[in-house]
Amino acid sequence: MHPTKKIRQTDSVAFLGPKGTFSYECATQVFGDAEYVPCQSIAKVLETVQTNKADYGIVPFENSTFGTVLQTLDFFVNTKHANDSDQPHGFVILDQHYLTVHHNLLGQDTELDRIERVYSHPEALGQCSKWLDKHLPKANRVPVGSTAQAAEKAKQDRTAAGISSIACADIFGLHVIEKDIENLANNTTRFFVIGKKVRQPTKNDGTLVMFTLNHDQPGSLCDALAIMKDHGINLTKIDSRPSGKGLWHYMFFMQFDGHMNDDKVKLAMKSFKPKVLDFMIMGSYKKQLQ
Amino acid sequence: MHPTKKIRQTDSVAFLGPKGTFSYECATQVFGDAEYVPCQSIAKVLETVQTNKADYGIVPFENSTFGTVLQTLDFFVNTKHANDSDQPHGFVILDQHYLTVHHNLLGQDTELDRIERVYSHPEALGQCSKWLDKHLPKANRVPVGSTAQAAEKAKQDRTAAGISSIACADIFGLHVIEKDIENLANNTTRFFVIGKKVRQPTKNDGTLVMFTLNHDQPGSLCDALAIMKDHGINLTKIDSRPSGKGLWHYMFFMQFDGHMNDDKVKLAMKSFKPKVLDFMIMGSYKKQLQ
């Protein structure tokens, strides 16, 4: 199923709110008319799906300029604690969607000189660091929960600006002080669509798994990765985060080509799993050109 | 040479200042009496060494709770741009040092109810998120350039607190409102010592390299990593960051056992380099128990 196709009219979709965030823009592109459930954090989006308060969720996973979204990775790490199953409890990744992200400086006043504070989501502040360094070097960068909340803040304070989607200028009645202030053109965020059930394989899928390693065994990372090569599976990315289980103990995130229900992938995972610890398949998604 | 041993009395050492930061604490543990050059950002520390304004530099690389320090990785990525050599221009990693980090809430007032803002370095705010969620859920978390700057800010504002080292309470004349508020006990930061020349190999070293891949060649990550296994070299960690060269193009950071001047490592790198692009050896360091 193509991710931009609507799934059901009455689906409920949790997203990082309020309306006007990039997560909202992504959610509407994927689901069209649906019941939207705004959440205050990425963790809350995932919990809302886990506790059946929404059918689906949309979470940012990585941005082409700023890298992996740490809050999402850390929530995934936490799902593994005290879960012996090799799939996360209550949700699975079932698709992905790419959104081209343009950041804009919004405010009540259009004079840059008067701006003492710039509000935005930490990721957006990072994605616009070069423009801010050059044009607003003295302004305080204040992280808030979402890009839409940044616009709300700017609405309350004449000496502040927010970095937000262009839609927020209308929603909150703000001026667009400067358009497209992101560090790199083609700034794109990759979102995962989260739900209860994995979708059918296509011929062009990707899978995300996570695992830890036994640090007492030298060579264990090489040994595990060699299994992917032995099974002819193309590795696309590896990340690591603190596992929360001890000093310098990491949770590895591995992305590769193929669907978790493909025979080839199942066979590879059967050999891979005994080589690692805390193994978990987070789900599969259709690969797309963006 | 043991990293806690002084190198020369008159060495100059760049660090993320002002005095009172954890970088400063680390620098004094490594270098003892030296000329200390405070810098306003991690990038400035590295530039200060690159431009010969200091002999050495101290940069945080990863924290046991909060993960890799993105500013350091991103500076490393930037050193590769327009540099055809396989070593960074003007600096090399020559050692590492582990510092146990305790975060403390400092302020003028000891009443939690009156605290509206908490200043700290973004990494420190992350490392104390659980305590802040529980005890100061309504306080605004304001990122500043360093944990010492956070204490400075708290000194200027009775309704604010700073998350800082205990040394800052004395330096800035502040009360310790709460000690050791970090998420995990044994919160440790790993610093790299940067300088002009790599040190002699010991029998127990590690090396950091970075590289990108040709995305048109499926299997290239597996192929490259398999070479490390073929040469019997133990991989300890892999990270990735946007390379800044195009959408979803990554710079990979690979850490492994052995010194860059060990024959075994040299041989492995000779086979590894043709398999990847933008290859760079960032340096080697003595592995230590902490």
Coordinates of C-alpha atoms in Angstrom, one line a residue:
Chain A
M1 CA 0.0 0.0 0.0
H2 CA 1.3 3.4 -0.9
P3 CA 1.9 5.5 2.2
T4 CA 0.2 8.6 0.8
K5 CA -3.0 6.6 0.3
K6 CA -5.6 7.0 2.9
I7 CA -6.1 3.9 5.0
R8 CA -9.6 4.4 6.5
Q9 CA -11.6 7.5 7.0
T10 CA -12.1 7.0 10.6
D11 CA -8.5 6.1 11.5
S12 CA -7.0 7.9 14.5
V13 CA -3.5 9.2 14.2
A14 CA -1.2 10.4 17.0
F15 CA 1.3 13.0 16.2
L16 CA 3.7 15.5 17.9
G17 CA 1.2 18.5 18.2
P18 CA -0.3 21.0 18.1
K19 CA -1.6 21.3 14.5
G20 CA 0.9 23.1 12.4
T21 CA 3.9 21.0 13.3
F22 CA 5.9 19.2 10.6
S23 CA 4.6 15.9 12.1
Y24 CA 1.1 17.1 11.4
E25 CA 2.0 18.0 7.9
C26 CA 3.4 14.6 7.4
A27 CA 0.4 12.9 9.0
T28 CA -2.1 14.6 6.8
Q29 CA 0.0 13.7 3.7
V30 CA -0.1 10.0 4.7
F31 CA -3.6 9.7 6.2
G32 CA -5.7 12.6 4.7
D33 CA -9.0 12.8 6.5
A34 CA -8.6 11.2 9.9
E35 CA -9.0 11.9 13.5
Y36 CA -5.8 13.5 14.6
V37 CA -4.6 13.1 18.2
P38 CA -2.0 15.8 19.2
C39 CA 0.6 14.6 21.7
Q40 CA 3.1 16.7 23.7
S41 CA 6.2 14.6 23.0
I42 CA 7.5 11.8 20.7
A43 CA 7.3 9.4 23.6
K44 CA 3.6 10.3 24.1
V45 CA 2.9 9.6 20.4
L46 CA 4.3 6.1 20.8
E47 CA 2.6 5.5 24.1
T48 CA -0.7 6.6 22.6
V49 CA -0.5 3.9 20.0
Q50 CA 0.8 1.3 22.6
T51 CA -2.2 2.0 24.8
N52 CA -4.7 1.8 21.9
K53 CA -5.7 5.4 22.2
A54 CA -4.8 5.8 18.5
D55 CA -4.6 3.4 15.6
Y56 CA -1.5 4.9 14.1
G57 CA 1.3 7.3 15.0
I58 CA 3.8 9.4 13.1
V59 CA 7.3 9.9 14.6
P60 CA 10.3 11.7 13.1
F61 CA 13.2 9.3 12.8
E62 CA 16.0 11.3 11.0
N63 CA 16.6 14.5 9.3
S64 CA 18.9 14.9 6.3
T65 CA 20.9 17.8 7.9
F66 CA 20.7 17.1 11.6
G67 CA 20.8 13.3 11.8
T68 CA 18.8 10.8 13.8
V69 CA 16.1 12.1 16.2
L70 CA 17.5 11.0 19.6
Q71 CA 14.2 11.1 21.4
T72 CA 12.8 8.5 19.0
L73 CA 15.8 6.2 19.3
D74 CA 15.8 6.5 23.1
F75 CA 12.1 5.6 23.3
F76 CA 12.9 2.5 21.1
V77 CA 15.7 1.7 23.6
N78 CA 13.3 1.9 26.5
T79 CA 10.8 -0.4 24.8
K80 CA 13.4 -3.2 25.1
H81 CA 13.8 -3.0 28.9
A82 CA 11.9 -5.8 30.6
N83 CA 10.6 -7.1 27.3
D84 CA 11.8 -10.6 26.4
S85 CA 10.0 -10.7 23.1
D86 CA 11.8 -9.9 19.9
Q87 CA 9.1 -7.4 18.9
P88 CA 8.2 -4.2 20.6
H89 CA 5.1 -4.3 22.9
G90 CA 2.0 -2.7 21.3
F91 CA 3.4 -1.1 18.2
V92 CA 5.4 -1.8 15.1
I93 CA 6.9 0.3 12.3
L94 CA 4.8 -0.3 9.2
D95 CA 5.8 2.4 6.8
Q96 CA 7.9 5.5 6.3
H97 CA 7.3 8.9 4.7
Y98 CA 9.7 11.7 3.6
L99 CA 8.7 15.3 4.1
T100 CA 10.6 18.2 2.7
V101 CA 11.0 20.6 5.6
H102 CA 11.3 24.4 5.2
H103 CA 12.0 26.4 8.3
N104 CA 10.9 30.0 8.6
L105 CA 11.5 32.7 11.1
L106 CA 8.1 34.0 12.3
G107 CA 7.4 37.0 14.6
Q108 CA 5.2 39.9 15.4
D109 CA 7.9 42.4 14.4
T110 CA 9.9 42.1 11.2
E111 CA 13.0 43.9 12.6
L112 CA 15.8 41.4 13.3
D113 CA 17.5 43.9 15.7
R114 CA 14.6 43.6 18.2
I115 CA 14.7 39.8 18.5
E116 CA 16.2 38.7 21.8
R117 CA 15.0 35.1 21.8
V118 CA 14.3 32.4 19.1
Y119 CA 12.0 29.6 20.1
S120 CA 11.9 26.2 18.3
H121 CA 12.1 22.5 18.7
P122 CA 15.8 21.6 19.4
E123 CA 16.1 19.7 16.1
A124 CA 14.9 22.8 14.2
L125 CA 17.3 25.1 16.1
G126 CA 20.0 22.7 14.9
Q127 CA 18.8 22.7 11.4
C128 CA 19.0 26.5 11.2
S129 CA 22.2 27.0 13.2
K130 CA 24.1 28.6 10.3
W131 CA 21.5 31.3 9.6
L132 CA 21.1 32.0 13.3
D133 CA 24.9 32.2 13.8
K134 CA 25.1 34.8 11.0
H135 CA 21.9 36.9 11.5
L136 CA 21.0 36.5 15.1
P137 CA 24.3 35.7 16.9
K138 CA 23.2 37.3 20.2
A139 CA 19.7 36.0 20.4
N140 CA 19.0 33.3 23.0
R141 CA 18.0 29.9 21.4
V142 CA 15.2 28.5 23.5
P143 CA 14.1 24.9 22.9
V144 CA 10.4 24.2 23.2
G145 CA 8.4 21.0 22.5
S146 CA 7.4 21.7 18.9
T147 CA 7.8 24.1 16.0
A148 CA 4.1 25.1 16.4
Q149 CA 4.7 25.8 20.1
A150 CA 7.5 28.1 19.0
A151 CA 5.1 30.1 17.0
E152 CA 2.7 30.3 20.0
K153 CA 5.6 31.6 22.1
A154 CA 6.4 34.3 19.4
K155 CA 2.8 35.3 19.5
Q156 CA 3.1 36.1 23.2
D157 CA 6.3 38.1 23.0
R158 CA 7.2 41.0 20.7
T159 CA 11.0 40.5 21.3
A160 CA 10.9 36.8 20.3
A161 CA 10.6 34.9 17.1
G162 CA 9.8 31.3 16.4
I163 CA 11.2 28.9 13.8
S164 CA 8.2 27.1 12.3
S165 CA 6.4 25.8 9.2
I166 CA 4.9 28.5 6.9
A167 CA 1.4 27.2 7.9
C168 CA 2.0 28.5 11.4
A169 CA 2.2 32.1 10.1
D170 CA -1.5 31.8 9.2
I171 CA -2.5 29.7 12.2
F172 CA -1.0 32.1 14.7
G173 CA -1.2 35.4 12.8
L174 CA 2.5 36.1 12.6
H175 CA 4.8 37.8 10.0
V176 CA 7.2 35.7 8.0
I177 CA 10.5 37.5 8.8
E178 CA 12.6 35.2 6.7
K179 CA 11.7 32.2 4.6
D180 CA 13.7 28.9 4.2
I181 CA 16.4 29.5 6.8
E182 CA 17.5 25.9 7.0
N183 CA 21.2 25.1 6.7
L184 CA 20.8 22.9 3.6
A185 CA 18.3 23.1 0.8
N186 CA 16.4 19.9 0.4
N187 CA 16.2 19.6 4.1
T188 CA 14.1 16.4 4.5
T189 CA 12.7 14.6 7.5
R190 CA 12.1 10.9 7.4
F191 CA 9.1 9.8 9.5
F192 CA 8.0 6.3 10.5
V193 CA 4.4 5.3 10.5
I194 CA 3.7 3.3 13.6
G195 CA 0.7 1.0 14.1
K196 CA -0.4 -2.4 15.3
K197 CA 0.4 -4.7 12.4
V198 CA 3.2 -4.9 9.9
R199 CA 2.2 -4.5 6.2
Q200 CA 2.6 -7.0 3.4
P201 CA 6.0 -7.1 1.8
T202 CA 6.6 -5.3 -1.5
K203 CA 9.6 -6.0 -3.6
N204 CA 11.3 -2.9 -2.2
D205 CA 11.3 -2.8 1.6
G206 CA 13.6 -1.9 4.4
T207 CA 13.8 -3.2 8.0
L208 CA 15.0 -1.7 11.3
V209 CA 16.3 -3.9 14.1
M210 CA 18.0 -3.2 17.3
F211 CA 20.4 -5.2 19.5
T212 CA 23.1 -5.1 22.1
L213 CA 26.3 -7.1 22.3
N214 CA 28.1 -9.2 24.8
H215 CA 31.1 -6.9 25.5
D216 CA 33.1 -9.8 27.0
Q217 CA 33.3 -11.3 23.6
P218 CA 35.8 -9.5 21.3
G219 CA 34.8 -9.4 17.7
S220 CA 31.1 -9.8 18.4
L221 CA 30.1 -6.7 16.3
C222 CA 32.1 -7.9 13.3
D223 CA 30.8 -11.5 13.7
A224 CA 27.2 -10.3 13.8
L225 CA 27.5 -7.9 10.8
A226 CA 29.3 -10.7 8.8
I227 CA 26.1 -12.7 9.0
M228 CA 24.3 -10.0 7.0
K229 CA 27.0 -10.2 4.3
D230 CA 26.8 -14.0 4.3
H231 CA 23.1 -13.8 3.6
G232 CA 23.6 -11.2 0.9
I233 CA 21.6 -8.6 2.7
N234 CA 22.5 -4.9 2.1
L235 CA 23.1 -2.9 5.2
T236 CA 22.1 0.7 4.8
K237 CA 22.9 2.3 8.2
I238 CA 24.1 1.6 11.7
D239 CA 23.6 3.9 14.8
S240 CA 24.2 3.4 18.4
R241 CA 22.8 4.9 21.6
P242 CA 23.6 4.2 25.3
S243 CA 21.6 1.1 26.3
G244 CA 20.8 2.3 29.8
K245 CA 22.2 -1.0 31.1
G246 CA 25.7 0.1 32.1
L247 CA 28.6 2.2 31.3
W248 CA 29.6 2.2 27.6
H249 CA 27.0 -0.5 26.8
Y250 CA 25.3 0.4 23.5
M251 CA 22.0 -0.4 21.8
F252 CA 22.8 -0.7 18.0
F253 CA 20.2 0.2 15.4
M254 CA 20.7 -1.5 12.1
Q255 CA 18.8 -0.8 8.9
F256 CA 18.9 -3.1 5.9
D257 CA 17.1 -3.9 2.6
G258 CA 14.3 -6.4 2.7
H259 CA 11.0 -7.0 4.6
M260 CA 10.9 -8.7 8.0
N261 CA 8.5 -11.3 6.5
D262 CA 10.7 -12.1 3.5
D263 CA 12.1 -15.6 3.6
K264 CA 15.6 -14.3 3.0
V265 CA 15.4 -11.9 5.9
K266 CA 13.8 -14.4 8.2
L267 CA 16.7 -16.8 7.5
A268 CA 19.3 -14.2 8.1
M269 CA 17.7 -13.1 11.4
K270 CA 17.6 -16.7 12.6
S271 CA 21.4 -16.8 12.3
F272 CA 21.8 -13.2 13.5
K273 CA 19.8 -13.4 16.7
P274 CA 22.0 -15.9 18.6
K275 CA 25.0 -13.6 17.9
V276 CA 23.6 -10.6 19.7
L277 CA 21.6 -9.8 22.9
D278 CA 18.4 -7.8 23.4
F279 CA 17.4 -8.4 19.8
M280 CA 14.2 -6.6 18.6
I281 CA 12.7 -6.2 15.1
M282 CA 11.1 -2.7 15.1
G283 CA 9.3 -3.2 11.8
S284 CA 9.5 -2.8 8.0
Y285 CA 8.7 -0.1 5.6
K286 CA 8.4 0.5 1.9
K287 CA 11.5 2.1 0.4
Q288 CA 10.8 5.2 -1.7
L289 CA 12.4 7.7 -3.9
Q290 CA 11.6 11.1 -2.4
Chain B
M1 CA 52.4 7.9 28.5
H2 CA 49.6 7.8 31.1
P3 CA 47.1 10.6 30.4
T4 CA 46.9 11.8 33.9
K5 CA 50.7 12.5 33.8
K6 CA 51.7 16.1 33.0
I7 CA 53.2 16.6 29.6
R8 CA 55.1 19.9 30.0
Q9 CA 54.7 22.7 32.5
T10 CA 54.3 25.3 29.8
D11 CA 51.8 23.5 27.6
S12 CA 48.8 25.4 26.6
V13 CA 45.5 23.6 26.6
A14 CA 42.3 24.7 24.9
F15 CA 39.0 23.7 26.6
L16 CA 35.3 24.5 26.6
G17 CA 35.3 27.4 29.1
P18 CA 35.0 29.2 31.4
K19 CA 36.9 27.6 34.3
G20 CA 34.5 25.4 36.3
T21 CA 33.2 23.4 33.3
F22 CA 33.6 19.6 33.2
S23 CA 36.0 20.1 30.3
Y24 CA 38.2 22.2 32.6
E25 CA 38.0 19.6 35.3
C26 CA 39.1 17.0 32.8
A27 CA 41.9 19.2 31.4
T28 CA 43.4 19.8 34.8
Q29 CA 43.3 16.1 35.5
V30 CA 45.2 15.4 32.3
F31 CA 47.6 18.3 32.2
G32 CA 47.9 19.7 35.8
D33 CA 49.8 23.0 35.8
A34 CA 49.4 24.4 32.3
E35 CA 48.3 27.5 30.5
Y36 CA 44.5 27.1 30.0
V37 CA 42.8 28.7 27.0
P38 CA 39.0 28.9 27.5
C39 CA 37.0 28.6 24.3
Q40 CA 33.3 29.4 23.7
S41 CA 32.4 26.2 21.8
I42 CA 33.7 22.8 21.0
A43 CA 34.4 23.9 17.4
K44 CA 36.5 26.8 18.8
V45 CA 38.6 24.3 20.9
L46 CA 39.5 22.4 17.8
E47 CA 40.1 25.5 15.8
T48 CA 42.4 26.9 18.5
V49 CA 44.6 23.8 18.2
Q50 CA 44.4 23.8 14.4
T51 CA 45.6 27.4 14.2
N52 CA 48.5 26.7 16.7
K53 CA 47.0 29.0 19.4
A54 CA 47.2 26.1 21.8
D55 CA 49.3 22.9 21.9
Y56 CA 46.5 20.7 23.0
G57 CA 42.8 20.6 23.3
I58 CA 40.2 18.7 25.3
V59 CA 36.9 17.8 23.7
P60 CA 34.0 15.7 25.0
F61 CA 33.2 12.8 22.7
E62 CA 30.5 10.8 24.4
N63 CA 28.6 10.5 27.7
S64 CA 27.6 7.2 29.2
T65 CA 24.0 8.3 29.6
F66 CA 23.4 10.8 26.8
G67 CA 25.5 9.3 24.0
T68 CA 27.8 10.9 21.5
V69 CA 28.4 14.6 21.6
L70 CA 27.0 15.7 18.3
Q71 CA 28.9 19.0 18.1
T72 CA 32.2 17.1 18.2
L73 CA 31.2 14.6 15.6
D74 CA 29.9 17.4 13.3
F75 CA 33.2 19.3 13.6
F76 CA 35.0 16.1 12.6
V77 CA 32.7 15.8 9.6
N78 CA 33.5 19.3 8.6
T79 CA 37.3 18.8 8.7
K80 CA 36.9 16.3 5.9
H81 CA 35.3 18.8 3.5
A82 CA 37.9 19.9 0.9
N83 CA 40.6 17.9 2.6
D84 CA 42.0 15.1 0.3
S85 CA 44.5 13.8 2.9
D86 CA 43.5 10.8 5.0
Q87 CA 44.4 12.7 8.3
P88 CA 42.7 15.8 9.6
H89 CA 44.4 19.1 9.0
G90 CA 46.2 20.6 12.0
F91 CA 45.2 18.1 14.8
V92 CA 45.0 14.5 15.7
I93 CA 43.4 12.5 18.6
L94 CA 46.3 11.4 20.8
D95 CA 44.6 10.2 23.9
Q96 CA 41.4 9.9 25.8
H97 CA 40.3 10.5 29.4
Y98 CA 37.3 9.5 31.4
L99 CA 35.7 11.9 33.9
T100 CA 32.9 10.9 36.3
V101 CA 30.4 13.7 36.0
H102 CA 28.1 14.8 38.8
H103 CA 25.5 17.4 38.0
N104 CA 24.2 19.7 40.7
L105 CA 21.4 22.2 40.8
L106 CA 22.8 25.5 41.9
G107 CA 21.0 28.7 42.7
Q108 CA 20.7 31.8 44.9
D109 CA 17.5 30.5 46.5
T110 CA 17.1 27.0 47.8
E111 CA 13.3 26.8 47.3
L112 CA 12.4 24.7 44.3
D113 CA 9.0 26.4 44.0
R114 CA 10.6 29.7 42.9
I115 CA 12.6 28.3 40.1
E116 CA 11.2 29.3 36.7
R117 CA 14.2 28.6 34.5
V118 CA 17.0 26.0 34.6
Y119 CA 20.1 26.8 32.6
S120 CA 22.7 24.3 31.4
H121 CA 24.6 22.9 28.5
P122 CA 22.2 20.9 26.3
E123 CA 24.0 17.7 27.1
A124 CA 23.7 18.3 30.8
L125 CA 19.9 19.1 30.5
G126 CA 19.6 15.7 28.8
Q127 CA 21.6 13.9 31.4
C128 CA 19.3 15.3 34.2
S129 CA 16.0 15.0 32.3
K130 CA 14.4 12.5 34.8
W131 CA 15.1 14.6 37.9
L132 CA 13.9 17.8 36.1
D133 CA 10.7 16.0 34.8
K134 CA 9.9 15.0 38.4
H135 CA 10.9 18.0 40.5
L136 CA 10.8 20.9 38.1
P137 CA 8.3 19.9 35.4
K138 CA 7.1 23.5 34.8
A139 CA 10.6 25.2 34.7
N140 CA 11.8 26.2 31.3
R141 CA 15.0 24.4 30.3
V142 CA 17.3 26.9 28.7
P143 CA 20.4 25.7 26.9
V144 CA 23.6 27.8 27.3
G145 CA 27.1 27.2 26.0
S146 CA 28.6 25.5 29.1
T147 CA 27.7 24.3 32.6
A148 CA 29.8 27.1 34.1
Q149 CA 27.9 29.7 32.0
A150 CA 24.7 28.1 33.5
A151 CA 26.0 29.0 37.0
E152 CA 26.8 32.5 35.8
K153 CA 23.2 32.9 34.6
A154 CA 21.8 31.6 37.9
K155 CA 24.0 34.2 39.7
Q156 CA 22.2 37.0 37.8
D157 CA 18.6 35.8 38.3
R158 CA 16.9 34.7 41.6
T159 CA 14.2 32.8 39.8
A160 CA 16.7 30.7 37.9
A161 CA 19.0 27.7 38.7
G162 CA 21.9 26.3 36.9
I163 CA 23.0 22.6 36.4
S164 CA 26.8 22.7 37.0
S165 CA 29.8 21.0 38.6
I166 CA 30.0 21.4 42.4
A167 CA 33.1 23.6 41.9
C168 CA 30.9 26.2 40.4
A169 CA 29.1 26.7 43.7
D170 CA 32.3 28.1 45.1
I171 CA 33.4 29.9 42.0
F172 CA 30.1 31.8 41.6
G173 CA 28.9 31.9 45.2
L174 CA 25.8 29.8 44.8
H175 CA 23.9 27.4 47.0
V176 CA 23.8 23.7 46.2
I177 CA 20.0 23.1 46.0
E178 CA 20.4 19.4 45.1
K179 CA 23.4 17.2 44.5
D180 CA 23.9 14.5 41.9
I181 CA 20.7 15.0 39.9
E182 CA 22.0 13.0 36.9
N183 CA 19.7 10.3 35.4
L184 CA 22.2 7.5 36.0
A185 CA 24.8 7.0 38.7
N186 CA 28.3 6.5 37.3
N187 CA 27.5 9.2 34.7
T188 CA 30.9 9.4 32.9
T189 CA 32.1 11.5 30.0
R190 CA 34.8 10.4 27.7
F191 CA 37.0 13.2 26.4
F192 CA 39.6 13.1 23.6
V193 CA 42.9 14.8 24.0
I194 CA 43.7 16.6 20.7
G195 CA 47.2 17.7 19.7
K196 CA 49.6 17.9 16.8
K197 CA 51.2 14.4 17.0
V198 CA 50.0 11.0 17.6
R199 CA 51.6 9.2 20.6
Q200 CA 53.6 6.0 20.6
P201 CA 51.6 2.8 20.5
T202 CA 51.1 0.8 23.7
K203 CA 49.8 -2.7 23.8
N204 CA 46.3 -1.5 24.5
D205 CA 45.1 1.2 22.1
G206 CA 42.0 2.2 20.2
T207 CA 41.6 4.1 16.9
L208 CA 38.8 6.3 15.5
V209 CA 38.4 6.5 11.7
M210 CA 35.6 8.1 9.6
F211 CA 34.4 7.4 6.1
T212 CA 31.5 7.7 3.7
L213 CA 30.3 5.1 1.2
N214 CA 29.4 4.9 -2.4
H215 CA 25.6 4.6 -2.2
D216 CA 25.3 3.3 -5.7
Q217 CA 27.1 0.1 -4.6
P218 CA 24.8 -2.2 -2.6
G219 CA 26.6 -4.1 0.1
S220 CA 29.4 -1.5 0.4
L221 CA 29.0 -1.2 4.2
C222 CA 29.0 -4.9 4.8
D223 CA 32.0 -5.3 2.4
A224 CA 34.0 -2.6 4.3
L225 CA 33.2 -4.0 7.7
A226 CA 34.0 -7.5 6.6
I227 CA 37.6 -6.4 6.0
M228 CA 38.0 -5.6 9.7
K229 CA 36.9 -9.1 10.5
D230 CA 39.2 -10.6 7.9
H231 CA 42.1 -8.8 9.6
G232 CA 41.1 -9.9 13.1
I233 CA 40.4 -6.4 14.3
N234 CA 37.8 -5.9 17.0
L235 CA 35.2 -3.3 16.2
T236 CA 33.9 -1.5 19.3
K237 CA 31.4 1.1 18.0
I238 CA 29.9 2.5 14.8
D239 CA 28.1 5.9 14.6
S240 CA 26.8 7.8 11.7
R241 CA 26.0 11.5 11.0
P242 CA 24.8 13.4 7.9
S243 CA 27.9 14.0 5.7
G244 CA 26.6 17.4 4.5
K245 CA 27.2 16.1 1.0
G246 CA 23.7 15.2 0.0
L247 CA 20.4 13.7 1.2
W248 CA 20.8 10.6 3.3
H249 CA 24.5 10.5 2.7
Y250 CA 26.3 9.6 5.9
M251 CA 29.7 9.9 7.5
F252 CA 30.4 6.7 9.5
F253 CA 32.5 6.8 12.6
M254 CA 34.2 3.5 13.4
Q255 CA 36.2 2.7 16.5
F256 CA 38.3 -0.4 16.9
D257 CA 41.1 -1.9 18.9
G258 CA 44.7 -1.2 17.9
H259 CA 46.9 1.8 17.3
M260 CA 47.0 3.5 13.9
N261 CA 50.8 2.9 13.8
D262 CA 50.5 -0.9 14.6
D263 CA 51.4 -3.0 11.6
K264 CA 48.2 -5.0 11.9
V265 CA 46.1 -1.8 11.8
K266 CA 48.1 -0.3 8.9
L267 CA 47.6 -3.5 6.8
A268 CA 43.9 -3.5 7.6
M269 CA 43.5 0.2 6.7
K270 CA 45.3 -0.4 3.4
S271 CA 42.6 -2.9 2.4
F272 CA 39.8 -0.9 4.0
K273 CA 40.5 2.5 2.4
P274 CA 39.8 1.4 -1.3
K275 CA 36.4 0.1 -0.1
V276 CA 35.2 3.5 1.2
L277 CA 35.2 7.2 0.3
D278 CA 36.4 10.3 2.3
F279 CA 38.5 8.0 4.5
M280 CA 40.2 9.8 7.5
I281 CA 42.1 8.5 10.5
M282 CA 41.2 10.8 13.4
G283 CA 43.9 9.4 15.7
S284 CA 44.6 6.8 18.4
Y285 CA 44.3 6.7 22.2
K286 CA 45.3 4.4 25.0
K287 CA 42.4 2.3 26.2
Q288 CA 41.8 2.5 30.0
L289 CA 39.8 1.0 32.7
Q290 CA 37.9 3.8 34.4

